[in-house]
Amino acid sequence: MPAWLTTILLLIISNVFMTFAWYGHLKLQSAGISKSWPLFVVILVSWGVALFEYSFMVPANRIGYQENGGPYSLFQLKVIQEVITLTVFTIVTMFIFLGEKLHWNHIAAFVCLVAAVCFVFLPTDK
């Protein structure tokens, strides 16, 4: 599998875990599962989920980074990761965290991030 595709797939998987690590406890709380949990327990559970995020994020960045033979600069990796984060977050929010609505300004923000990806891939003078 090409490095660019491996990087993207690992970033997607990482961001699924990240979304659940950062926001999953809110869904558990609204479902009544973790409502009585002390905050430190919620933090520990989130850290446990975040371990999987890092288990995919670190290899994605190592594989994708130019100095390791990958196709992307650090700036490109970061901007790609942000767009993937927003995409995964939007999908999870709309289909799993039911009740959240996507509005025009959210779409406009997403378009701006996609534009950022385009800008970061423009050729530069070295």
XYZ file of C-alpha atoms in Angstrom:
126
model
C 0.000 0.000 0.000
C 1.444 3.425 -0.883
C 2.653 5.598 2.000
C 0.156 8.363 1.224
C -2.785 5.942 1.503
C -1.428 4.205 4.604
C -1.000 7.605 6.240
C -4.537 8.722 5.408
C -6.115 5.449 6.594
C -4.167 5.494 9.862
C -5.169 9.128 10.420
C -8.827 8.256 9.872
C -8.673 5.374 12.359
C -6.798 7.545 14.839
C -9.402 10.272 14.581
C -12.267 7.862 15.202
C -10.610 6.935 18.500
C -9.830 10.599 19.199
C -13.458 11.617 18.711
C -14.631 8.946 21.136
C -11.856 9.757 23.633
C -12.696 13.464 23.619
C -16.467 13.387 23.222
C -17.661 9.829 23.882
C -17.972 10.463 27.601
C -20.609 13.088 26.816
C -22.677 10.482 24.968
C -22.209 8.033 27.835
C -23.314 10.746 30.259
C -26.439 11.643 28.282
C -27.293 7.927 28.053
C -27.041 7.719 31.847
C -24.115 5.292 31.780
C -21.408 7.538 33.217
C -23.568 10.187 34.876
C -22.416 9.221 38.376
C -18.768 8.584 37.481
C -16.270 10.897 39.157
C -14.350 13.117 36.757
C -11.065 11.266 37.333
C -12.709 8.010 36.153
C -14.004 9.750 33.025
C -10.480 11.068 32.409
C -8.923 7.622 32.860
C -11.430 6.006 30.488
C -10.787 8.761 27.932
C -7.027 8.245 28.283
C -7.531 4.544 27.685
C -9.343 5.279 24.440
C -6.773 7.938 23.514
C -4.018 5.305 23.795
C -5.496 3.709 20.677
C -5.617 7.122 18.996
C -1.880 7.556 19.532
C -1.228 3.977 18.456
C -2.461 4.953 14.994
C -1.485 8.647 14.905
C 2.223 8.156 15.603
C 2.732 5.536 12.861
C 0.675 7.660 10.442
C 2.978 10.621 10.991
C 6.152 8.531 10.822
C 5.069 6.811 7.604
C 3.767 9.994 6.000
C 6.644 12.319 6.906
C 9.001 13.251 4.043
C 12.181 12.707 6.029
C 11.078 9.107 6.617
C 10.383 8.520 2.929
C 6.733 9.608 3.047
C 5.087 12.117 0.760
C 4.144 14.863 3.258
C 5.802 17.775 5.036
C 4.893 18.462 8.661
C 2.581 21.294 7.612
C 0.830 19.047 5.107
C 0.431 16.258 7.681
C -1.108 18.673 10.181
C -3.567 20.249 7.760
C -4.613 16.834 6.405
C -5.104 15.636 9.983
C -7.315 18.634 10.808
C -9.573 18.025 7.808
C -9.826 14.337 8.688
C -10.610 15.303 12.295
C -13.444 17.567 11.218
C -14.803 15.004 8.764
C -14.764 12.156 11.287
C -16.203 14.411 13.996
C -19.033 15.528 11.704
C -19.933 11.974 10.706
C -19.819 10.675 14.283
C -21.787 13.659 15.582
C -24.511 13.340 12.975
C -24.949 9.563 13.092
C -23.953 8.516 16.616
C -24.416 11.624 18.757
C -27.913 12.147 17.417
C -29.468 15.518 18.041
C -26.619 17.649 16.723
C -27.467 19.496 13.525
C -25.150 20.528 10.707
C -25.674 24.189 9.759
C -24.482 26.355 6.871
C -21.689 27.916 8.951
C -20.308 24.453 9.772
C -20.202 23.672 6.049
C -18.547 27.043 5.352
C -15.881 26.274 7.963
C -15.288 22.879 6.386
C -14.875 24.490 2.948
C -12.286 26.834 4.474
C -10.350 23.859 5.856
C -10.414 22.131 2.490
C -9.087 25.378 1.006
C -6.309 25.233 3.620
C -5.353 21.789 2.327
C -5.207 23.183 -1.199
C -3.005 26.074 -0.054
C -0.612 23.861 1.894
C -0.004 21.731 -1.212
C 0.770 24.678 -3.503
C 4.387 24.749 -4.667
C 6.695 27.018 -2.713
C 9.998 28.670 -3.486
C 12.751 26.855 -1.646
